[in-house]
Coordinates of C-alpha atoms and ligand atoms in Angstrom, one line a residue:
X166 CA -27.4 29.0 -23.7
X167 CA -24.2 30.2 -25.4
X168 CA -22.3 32.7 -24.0
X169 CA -19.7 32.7 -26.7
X170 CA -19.4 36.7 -27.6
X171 CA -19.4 37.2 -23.9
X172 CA -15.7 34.3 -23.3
X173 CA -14.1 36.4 -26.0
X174 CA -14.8 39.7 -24.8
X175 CA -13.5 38.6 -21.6
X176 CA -10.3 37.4 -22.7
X177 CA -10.0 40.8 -24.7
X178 CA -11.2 42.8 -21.4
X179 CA -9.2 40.7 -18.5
X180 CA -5.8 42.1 -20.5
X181 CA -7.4 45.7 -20.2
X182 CA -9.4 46.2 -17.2
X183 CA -8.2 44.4 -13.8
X184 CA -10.4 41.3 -14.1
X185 CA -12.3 42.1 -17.0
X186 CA -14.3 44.3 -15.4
X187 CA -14.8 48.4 -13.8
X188 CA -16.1 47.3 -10.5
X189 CA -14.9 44.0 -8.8
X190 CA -18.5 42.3 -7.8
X191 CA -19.1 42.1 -12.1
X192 CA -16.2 39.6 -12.0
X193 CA -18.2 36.6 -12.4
X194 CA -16.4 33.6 -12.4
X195 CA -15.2 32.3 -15.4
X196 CA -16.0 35.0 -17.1
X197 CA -19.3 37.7 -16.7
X198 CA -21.9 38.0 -19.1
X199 CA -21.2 41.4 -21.3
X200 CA -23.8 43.5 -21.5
X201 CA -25.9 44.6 -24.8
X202 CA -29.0 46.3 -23.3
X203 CA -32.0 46.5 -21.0
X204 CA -35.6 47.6 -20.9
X205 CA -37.7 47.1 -18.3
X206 CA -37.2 43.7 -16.0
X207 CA -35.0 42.3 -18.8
X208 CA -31.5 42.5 -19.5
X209 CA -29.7 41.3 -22.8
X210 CA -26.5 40.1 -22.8
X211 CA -24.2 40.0 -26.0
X212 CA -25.0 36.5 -26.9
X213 CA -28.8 37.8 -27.2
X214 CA -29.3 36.0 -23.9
X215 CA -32.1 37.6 -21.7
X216 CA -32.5 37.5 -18.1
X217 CA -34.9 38.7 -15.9
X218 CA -32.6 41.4 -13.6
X219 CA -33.1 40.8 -9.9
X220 CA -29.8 42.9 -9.7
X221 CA -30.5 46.1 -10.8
X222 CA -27.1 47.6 -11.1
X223 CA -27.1 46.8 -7.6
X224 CA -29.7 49.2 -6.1
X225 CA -30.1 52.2 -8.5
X226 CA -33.2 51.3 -10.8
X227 CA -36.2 50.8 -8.5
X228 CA -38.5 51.6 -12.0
X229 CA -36.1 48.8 -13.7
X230 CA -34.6 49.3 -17.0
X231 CA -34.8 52.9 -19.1
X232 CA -38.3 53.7 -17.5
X233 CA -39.7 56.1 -20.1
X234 CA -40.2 59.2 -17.8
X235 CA -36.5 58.9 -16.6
X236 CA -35.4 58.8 -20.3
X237 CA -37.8 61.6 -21.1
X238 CA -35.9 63.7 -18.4
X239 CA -32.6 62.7 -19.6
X240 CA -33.5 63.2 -23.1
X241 CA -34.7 67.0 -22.4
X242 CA -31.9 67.9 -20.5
X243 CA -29.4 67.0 -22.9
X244 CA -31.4 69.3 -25.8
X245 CA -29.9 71.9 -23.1
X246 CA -26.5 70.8 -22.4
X247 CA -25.1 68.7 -19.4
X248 CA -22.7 70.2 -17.6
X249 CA -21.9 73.6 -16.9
X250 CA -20.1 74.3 -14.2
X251 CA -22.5 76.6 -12.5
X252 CA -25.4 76.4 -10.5
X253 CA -28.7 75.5 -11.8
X254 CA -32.5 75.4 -10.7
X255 CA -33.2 71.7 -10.8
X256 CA -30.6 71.1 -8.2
X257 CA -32.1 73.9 -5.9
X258 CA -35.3 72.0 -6.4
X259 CA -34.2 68.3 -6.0
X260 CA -32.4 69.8 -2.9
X261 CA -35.9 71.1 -1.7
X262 CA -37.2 68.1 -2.1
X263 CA -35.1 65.8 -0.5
X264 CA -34.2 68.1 2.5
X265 CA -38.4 67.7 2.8
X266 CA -38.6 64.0 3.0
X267 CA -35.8 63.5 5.1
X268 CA -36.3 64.4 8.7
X269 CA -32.8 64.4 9.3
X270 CA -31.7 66.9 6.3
X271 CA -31.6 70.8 6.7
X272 CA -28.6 70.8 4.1
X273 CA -27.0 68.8 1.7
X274 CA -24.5 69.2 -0.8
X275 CA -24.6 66.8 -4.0
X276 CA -21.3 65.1 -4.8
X277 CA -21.1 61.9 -8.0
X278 CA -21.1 58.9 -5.9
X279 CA -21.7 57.0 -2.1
X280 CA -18.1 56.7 -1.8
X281 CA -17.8 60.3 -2.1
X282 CA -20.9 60.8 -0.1
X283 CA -19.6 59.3 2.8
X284 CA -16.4 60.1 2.5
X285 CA -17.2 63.9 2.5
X286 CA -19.8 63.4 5.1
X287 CA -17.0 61.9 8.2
X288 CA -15.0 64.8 7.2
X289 CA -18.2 66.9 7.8
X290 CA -18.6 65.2 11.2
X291 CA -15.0 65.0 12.2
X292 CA -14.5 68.7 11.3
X293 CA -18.0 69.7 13.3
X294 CA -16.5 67.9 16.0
X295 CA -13.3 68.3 16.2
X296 CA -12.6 64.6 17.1
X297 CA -10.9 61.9 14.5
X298 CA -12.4 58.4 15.6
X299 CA -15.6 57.2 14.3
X300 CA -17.2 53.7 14.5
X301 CA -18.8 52.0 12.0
X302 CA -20.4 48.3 11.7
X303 CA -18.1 45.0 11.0
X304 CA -19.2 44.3 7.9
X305 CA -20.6 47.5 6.7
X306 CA -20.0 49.3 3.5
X307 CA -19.8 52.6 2.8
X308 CA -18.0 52.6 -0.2
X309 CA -14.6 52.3 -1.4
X310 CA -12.3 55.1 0.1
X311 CA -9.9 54.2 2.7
X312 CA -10.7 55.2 6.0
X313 CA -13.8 53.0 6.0
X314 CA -12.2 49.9 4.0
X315 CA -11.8 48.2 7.3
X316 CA -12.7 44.7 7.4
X317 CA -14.6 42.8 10.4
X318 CA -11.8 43.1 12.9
X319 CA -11.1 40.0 15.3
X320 CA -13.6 41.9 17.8
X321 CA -14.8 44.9 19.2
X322 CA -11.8 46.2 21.0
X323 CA -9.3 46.1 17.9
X324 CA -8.6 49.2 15.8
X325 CA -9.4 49.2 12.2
X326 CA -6.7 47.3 9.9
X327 CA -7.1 48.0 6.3
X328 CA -9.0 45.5 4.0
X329 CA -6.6 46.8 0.6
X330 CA -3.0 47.3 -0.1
X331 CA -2.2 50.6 -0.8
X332 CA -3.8 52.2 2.6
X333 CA -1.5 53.0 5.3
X334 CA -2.3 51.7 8.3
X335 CA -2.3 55.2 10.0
X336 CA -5.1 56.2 7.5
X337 CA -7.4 53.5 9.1
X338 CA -6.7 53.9 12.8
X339 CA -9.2 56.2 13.4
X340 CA -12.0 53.5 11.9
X341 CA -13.7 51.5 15.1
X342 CA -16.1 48.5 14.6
X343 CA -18.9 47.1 16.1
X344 CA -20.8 44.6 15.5
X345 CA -24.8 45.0 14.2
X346 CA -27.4 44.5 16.5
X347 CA -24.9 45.0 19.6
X348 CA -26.3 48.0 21.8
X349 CA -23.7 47.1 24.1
X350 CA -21.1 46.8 22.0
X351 CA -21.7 50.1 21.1
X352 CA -21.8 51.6 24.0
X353 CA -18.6 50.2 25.4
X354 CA -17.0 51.7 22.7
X355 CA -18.4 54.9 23.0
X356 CA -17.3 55.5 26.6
X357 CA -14.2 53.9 25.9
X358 CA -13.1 56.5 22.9
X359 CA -15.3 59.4 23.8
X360 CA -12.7 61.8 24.0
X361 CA -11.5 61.5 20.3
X362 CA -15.0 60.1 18.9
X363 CA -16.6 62.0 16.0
X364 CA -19.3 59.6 14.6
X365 CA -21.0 56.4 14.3
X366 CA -21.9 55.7 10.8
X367 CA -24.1 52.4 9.7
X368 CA -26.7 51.1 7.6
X369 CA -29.9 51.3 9.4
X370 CA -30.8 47.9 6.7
X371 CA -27.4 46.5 6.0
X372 CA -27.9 45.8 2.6
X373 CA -24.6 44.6 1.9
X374 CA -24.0 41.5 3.5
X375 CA -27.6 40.6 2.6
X376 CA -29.4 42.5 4.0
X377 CA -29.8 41.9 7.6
X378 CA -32.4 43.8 9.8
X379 CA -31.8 46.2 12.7
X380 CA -33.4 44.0 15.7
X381 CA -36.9 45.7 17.1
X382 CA -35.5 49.0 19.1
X383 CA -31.9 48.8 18.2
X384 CA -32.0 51.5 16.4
X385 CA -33.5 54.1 18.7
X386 CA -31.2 52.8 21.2
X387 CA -28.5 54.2 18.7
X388 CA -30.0 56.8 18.7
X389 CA -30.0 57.3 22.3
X390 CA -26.6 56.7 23.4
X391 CA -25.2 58.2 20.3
X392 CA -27.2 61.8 21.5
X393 CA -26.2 61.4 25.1
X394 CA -22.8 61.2 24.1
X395 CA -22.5 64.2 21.6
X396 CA -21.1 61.6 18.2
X397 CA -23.1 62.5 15.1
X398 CA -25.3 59.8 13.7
X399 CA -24.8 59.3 10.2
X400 CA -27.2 57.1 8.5
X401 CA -26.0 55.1 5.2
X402 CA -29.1 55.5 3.3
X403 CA -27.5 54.8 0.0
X404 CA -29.1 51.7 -0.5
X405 CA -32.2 52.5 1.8
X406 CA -33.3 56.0 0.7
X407 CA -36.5 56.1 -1.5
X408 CA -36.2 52.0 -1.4
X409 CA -38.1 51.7 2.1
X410 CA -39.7 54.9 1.9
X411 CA -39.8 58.1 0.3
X412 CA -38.0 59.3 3.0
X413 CA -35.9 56.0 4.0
X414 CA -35.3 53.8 6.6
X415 CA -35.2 56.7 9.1
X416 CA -38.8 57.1 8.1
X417 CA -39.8 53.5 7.8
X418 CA -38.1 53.4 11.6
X419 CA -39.0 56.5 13.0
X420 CA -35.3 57.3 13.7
X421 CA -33.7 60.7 13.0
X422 CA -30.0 60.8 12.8
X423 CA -27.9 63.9 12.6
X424 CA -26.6 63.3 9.3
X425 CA -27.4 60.7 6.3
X426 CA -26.0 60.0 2.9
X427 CA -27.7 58.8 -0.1
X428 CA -27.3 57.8 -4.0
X429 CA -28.0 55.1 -5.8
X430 CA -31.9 55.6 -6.6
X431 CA -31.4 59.3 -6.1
X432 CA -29.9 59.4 -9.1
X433 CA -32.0 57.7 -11.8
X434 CA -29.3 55.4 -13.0
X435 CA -27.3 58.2 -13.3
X436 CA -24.4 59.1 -11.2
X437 CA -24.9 60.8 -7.7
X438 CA -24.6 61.0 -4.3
X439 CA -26.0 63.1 -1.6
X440 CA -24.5 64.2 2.0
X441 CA -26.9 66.3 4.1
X442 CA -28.0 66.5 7.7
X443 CA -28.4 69.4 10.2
X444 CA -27.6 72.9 9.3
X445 CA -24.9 73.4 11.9
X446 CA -23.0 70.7 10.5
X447 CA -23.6 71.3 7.0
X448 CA -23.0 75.0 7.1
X449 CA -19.2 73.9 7.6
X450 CA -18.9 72.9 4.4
X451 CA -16.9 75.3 2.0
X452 CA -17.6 77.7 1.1
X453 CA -19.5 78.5 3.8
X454 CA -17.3 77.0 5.9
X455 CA -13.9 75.1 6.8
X456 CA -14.7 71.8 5.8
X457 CA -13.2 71.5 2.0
X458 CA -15.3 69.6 -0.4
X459 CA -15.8 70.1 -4.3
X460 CA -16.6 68.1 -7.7
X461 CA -16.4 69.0 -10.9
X462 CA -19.4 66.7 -12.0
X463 CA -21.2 67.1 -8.5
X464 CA -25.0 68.2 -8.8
X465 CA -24.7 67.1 -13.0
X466 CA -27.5 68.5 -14.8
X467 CA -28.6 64.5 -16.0
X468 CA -28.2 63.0 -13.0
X469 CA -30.5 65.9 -11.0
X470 CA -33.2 65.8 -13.8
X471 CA -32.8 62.1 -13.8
X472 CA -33.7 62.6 -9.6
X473 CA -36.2 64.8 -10.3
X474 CA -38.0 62.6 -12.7
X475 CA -37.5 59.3 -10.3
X476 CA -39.1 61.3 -7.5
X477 CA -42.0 61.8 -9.2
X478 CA -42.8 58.9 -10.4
X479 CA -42.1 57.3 -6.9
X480 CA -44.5 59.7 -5.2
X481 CA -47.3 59.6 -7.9
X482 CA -47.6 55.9 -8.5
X483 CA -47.7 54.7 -4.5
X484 CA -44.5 52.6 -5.7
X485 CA -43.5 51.6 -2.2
X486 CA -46.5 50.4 -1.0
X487 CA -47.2 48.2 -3.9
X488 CA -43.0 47.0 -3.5
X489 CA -44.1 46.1 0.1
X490 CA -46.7 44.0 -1.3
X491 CA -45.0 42.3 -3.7
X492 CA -42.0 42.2 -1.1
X493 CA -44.1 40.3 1.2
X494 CA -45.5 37.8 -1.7
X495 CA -42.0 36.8 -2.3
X496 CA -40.7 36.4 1.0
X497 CA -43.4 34.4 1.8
X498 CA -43.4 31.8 -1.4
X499 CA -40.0 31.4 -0.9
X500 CA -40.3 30.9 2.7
X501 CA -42.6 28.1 1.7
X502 CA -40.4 26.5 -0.8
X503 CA -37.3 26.2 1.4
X504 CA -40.0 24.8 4.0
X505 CA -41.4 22.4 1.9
X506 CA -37.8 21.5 0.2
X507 CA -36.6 20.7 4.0
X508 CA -33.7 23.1 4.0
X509 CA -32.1 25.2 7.1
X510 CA -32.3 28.2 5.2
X511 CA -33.5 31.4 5.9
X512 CA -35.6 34.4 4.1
X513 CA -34.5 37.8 4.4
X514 CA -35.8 41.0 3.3
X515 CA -37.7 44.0 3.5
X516 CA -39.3 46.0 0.9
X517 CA -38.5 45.4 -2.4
X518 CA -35.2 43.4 -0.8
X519 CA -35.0 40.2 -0.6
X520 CA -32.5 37.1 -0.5
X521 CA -32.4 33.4 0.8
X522 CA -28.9 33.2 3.3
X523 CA -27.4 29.6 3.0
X524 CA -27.4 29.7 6.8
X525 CA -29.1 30.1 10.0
X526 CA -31.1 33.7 10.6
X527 CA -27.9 36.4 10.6
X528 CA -28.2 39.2 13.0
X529 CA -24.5 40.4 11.7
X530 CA -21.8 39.9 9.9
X531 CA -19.7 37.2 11.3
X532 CA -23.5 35.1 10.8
X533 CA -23.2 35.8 7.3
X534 CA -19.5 34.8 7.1
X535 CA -21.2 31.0 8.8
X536 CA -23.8 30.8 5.4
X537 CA -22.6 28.6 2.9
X538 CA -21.2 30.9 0.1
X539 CA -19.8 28.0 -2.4
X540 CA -23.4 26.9 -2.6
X541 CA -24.4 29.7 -2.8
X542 CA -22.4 30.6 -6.1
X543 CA -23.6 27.3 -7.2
X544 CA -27.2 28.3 -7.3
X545 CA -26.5 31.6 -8.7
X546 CA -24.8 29.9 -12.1
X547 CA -28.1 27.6 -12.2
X548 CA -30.3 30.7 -11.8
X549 CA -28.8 32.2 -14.7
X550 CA -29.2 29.1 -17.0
X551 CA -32.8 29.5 -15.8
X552 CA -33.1 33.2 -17.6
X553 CA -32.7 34.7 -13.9
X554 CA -29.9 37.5 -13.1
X555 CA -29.2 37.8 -9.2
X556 CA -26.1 39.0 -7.5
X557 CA -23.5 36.3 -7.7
X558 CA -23.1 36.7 -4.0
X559 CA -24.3 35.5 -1.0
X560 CA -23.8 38.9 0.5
X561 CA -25.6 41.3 -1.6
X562 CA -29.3 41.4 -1.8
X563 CA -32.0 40.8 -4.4
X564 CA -34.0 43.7 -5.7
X565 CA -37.7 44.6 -6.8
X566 CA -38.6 47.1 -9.2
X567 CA -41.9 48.3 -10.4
X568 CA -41.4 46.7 -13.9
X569 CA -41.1 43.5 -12.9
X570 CA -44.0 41.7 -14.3
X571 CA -46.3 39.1 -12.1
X572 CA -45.3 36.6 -15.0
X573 CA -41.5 37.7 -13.8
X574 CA -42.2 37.6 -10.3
X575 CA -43.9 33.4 -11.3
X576 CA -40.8 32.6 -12.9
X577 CA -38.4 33.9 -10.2
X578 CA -40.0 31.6 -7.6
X579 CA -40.5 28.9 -9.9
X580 CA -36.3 29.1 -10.8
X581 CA -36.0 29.4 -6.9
X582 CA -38.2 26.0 -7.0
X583 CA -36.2 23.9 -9.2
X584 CA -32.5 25.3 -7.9
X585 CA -32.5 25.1 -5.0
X586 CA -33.8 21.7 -5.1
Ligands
PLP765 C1 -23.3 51.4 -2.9 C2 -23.1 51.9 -1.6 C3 -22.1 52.9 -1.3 C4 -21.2 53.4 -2.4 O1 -21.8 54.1 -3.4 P1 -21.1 54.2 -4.9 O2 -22.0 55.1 -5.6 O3 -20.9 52.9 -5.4 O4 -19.8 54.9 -4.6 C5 -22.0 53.5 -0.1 N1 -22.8 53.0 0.9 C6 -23.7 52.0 0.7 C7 -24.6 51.6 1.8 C8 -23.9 51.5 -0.5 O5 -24.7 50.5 -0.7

C-alpha cells in the first residue's frame, strides 16, 4: 500500500494547518491518509487506496457515503440558492419534526455545530436559572468551547481546571465533574452546590471515550435527583440522536430530560446543530427573550434539506432496527474472537456503535484511561493495511451505517481476526 501522495501533502499541510490537519483527531501519526472521495462504505484516499469507513466522519453519515437521496436534496436546494438570511419553510418543518420525536423538545433553535449547540444550550440553562455552576461527566465531551474543556479532575470535589491554554481559569470554575455511572457522586454534588447549580449536562451513551453504557437505572436516577433539585437536565444527544432511535437515547431509555442537544446525523453530513428542550426555557432565547444567541449560517438551507432528507429515509427504511441487528451480529462475532484468541478484552457497543476496549469492562472514564491505548494505535495502523478505516483511538467508537455491505461487515471481523491476533 503506498501512501506516497498522502507523505507529501502532509509535509505541504503540517506548515499550513496546525498538524496538517482542521480538527486534531485526523492527525494520524506520521502522517493521515488525505482524502480523495467516498461513496457508500468506501472511502478513497489520494494514493487510490480504499478502505472500508468504520469512522464515518465520526458520527454524521449513518446512510454512509453520498447516499443518493441526501445528494438529491442537496442537489435541489442549491438550483434555489443556499443561504439567505431569512427564514424558510424547510426549517419550520425539520423543526416540527424533530420537536415530535423528541419527548423532551417544545423548542429548539438551529445553530451550525455541537459545540455551538451546547454552548448556547448552558447559557439557556444558566440564564433560565439564574445560577452559574453546572456539572458535567469526567470525561465527557460536549465540544470544544471553553467552559466545558475541563479535563477528568483528580476527583469529584475539585473544580473544573482547563484542558487548553488560552482559557482562563475563571472561565472554567463554574464547570463540576462527576464521574459516569456514580448516582452518588452526583448527588453529593448537587447538595453541595445547589445554591449556584444551573445544570447537569451528559451523554446518556458516552460516545466519546468509547462508548460506555449508562448502568441499568442510572439514568432515571438522574433524572430523579436532578428534578427534585430544580437543575435542568441537558442530554448530549449529538452523537445519540437518530443513532439509537429516531428519537435518541431518551427514547431508547425512556428518559425525558429538560433540555437536549443534537447534530451530527441531523445534519446529513452537512453542518448543524440543534438546542431544544421545554418551552419555558427555550422561550428565553432572543428574540423572544434575554438569552442572546445568533448565527449567520444557523438553520442553512443545505444542511436543513439535507435533515429533511436523512429523516426520511431513516423513518421509511426501519434503519435502526436493522442497525440493532447488525449491531448485535458484530458484537457478538467479535466477542467470540477475543474469546477464542484468549484476550482480556472487552466488547462495547450499542446500536450501530461498537468498539473492542484494550481493558477490563469501563463503567467511566478513569476505566478507559486503564485500557491499553499504545496497543491500541498499534491495531489501528494494521487495520488500515487490511483495507479497514476505524478511529485511530482507543476512545472514540466504531460506527454502522446502512451501506455497509454483509461482504463489509465479513471483512471487518475477519481484519479484527487476523489483528488482533
Ligand atoms: C461531536 C460532539 C459534539 C461537538 O459537535 P461539533 O459539531 O463537532 O461541534 C458535542 N457533543 C458530543 C456528544 C459530540 O459527540
Amino acid at each position: 500500500m503506498s501512501l506516497d501522495k498522502s507523505r507529501e501533502l502532509y509535509q505541504k499541510a503540517r506548515n499550513l494547518l496546525p498538524g496538517g490537519v482542521s480538527s486534531p483527531v485526523r492527525a494520524i501519526k506520521p502522517y493521515p491518509f488525505y482524502t480523495r472521495s467516498a461513496n457508500g462504505s468506501k472511502i478513497t484516499d489520494i494514493d487510490g487506496n480504499e478502505y472500508i469507513d468504520f469512522c464515518l466522519a465520526y458520527g454524521p453519515n449513518i446512510l454512509g457515503h453520498a447516499h443518493p437521496q441526501v445528494k438529491e436534496a442537496i442537489n435541489s436546494q442549491l438550483e434555489k440558492g443556499w443561504l439567505y438570511g431569512t427564514p424558510t419553510e424547510a426549517e419550520v418543518d425539520l423543526a416540527d419534526r424533530i420537536a415530535g420525536m423528541y419527548p423532551s423538545i417544545d423548542m429548539l433553535r438551529f445553530v451550525s455545530t455541537g459545540t455551538e449547540a451546547t454552548m448556547s444550550a448552558l447559557r439557556a440553562a444558566r440564564g433560565f436559572t439564574g445560577k452559574n455552576k453546572f456539572i458535567k461527566i469526567e470525561g465527557g465531551f460536549h465540544g470544544a468551547h471553553d467552559a466545558v474543556l475541563v479535563k477528568a479532575g483528580s476527583g469529584a470535589t475539585t473544580l473544573g481546571k482547563p484542558d487548553s491554554l488560552g482559557i482562563p481559569e475563571d472561565f472554567t470554575k463554574h464547570t463540576l465533574q462527576v464521574p459516569f455511572n456514580d448516582i452518588e457522586a452526583l448527588t453529593d454534588m448537587i447538595e453541595k452546590y445547589s445554591d449556584d447549580l444551573a445544570a447537569f449536562i451528559l451523554e446518556p451513551v458516552m460516545g466519546n471515550i468509547g462508548p460506555v453504557l449508562p448502568e441499568e437505572g442510572y439514568l432515571k436516577e438522574v433524572r430523579k435527583v436532578t428534578e427534585e433539585n430544580d437543575v435542568v437536565l441537558i442530554f448530549d444527544e449529538v452523537i445519540t440522536g437518530f443513532r439509537l432511535a429516531m428519537g435518541g437515547a431518551q427514547e431508547y431509555y425512556g428518559v425525558t430530560p429538560d433540555m437536549t442537544t443534537l447534530g451530527k446525523i441531523v445534519g446529513g453530513g452537512m453542518p448543524i446543530g440543534v438546542f431544544g428542550g421545554k418551552k419555558e426555557i427555550i422561550e428565553m432565547v432572543a428574540p423572544s427573550g434575554s438569552v442572546y444567541q445568533a448565527g449567520t449560517f444557523s438553520g442553512s438551507p443545505t444542511s436543513v434539506a439535507a435533515g429533511l432528507a436523512v429523516l426520511d429515509v431513516l423513518e421509511k427504511e426501519n434503519v435502526h432496527k436493522k442497525l440493532d441487528e447488525t449491531g448485535n451480529k458484530v458484537r457478538s462475532a467479535l466477542t467470540d474472537i477475543v474469546s477464542d484468541l484468549n484476550l482480556d478484552y472487552t466488547v462495547s457497543g450499542i446500536s450501530s456503535m461498537f468498539k473492542i476496549f484494550f481493558g477490563d469492562k469501563p463503567l467511566d472514564y478513569q476505566d478507559v484511561l486503564k485500557c491499553d491505548k499504545e496497543g491500541y494505535v498499534k491495531f489501528f495502523y494494521k487495520m488500515l493495511d487490511s483495507g479497514i478505516f476505524i478511529p485511530p483511538s482507543q476512545f472514540e467508537t466504531n460506527f454502522l451505517s446502512t451501506a455497509h455491505t454483509e461482504e463489509d461487515i465479513e471483512k471487518v471481523l475477519e481484519a479484527y481476526r487476523t489483528n488482533l491476533r
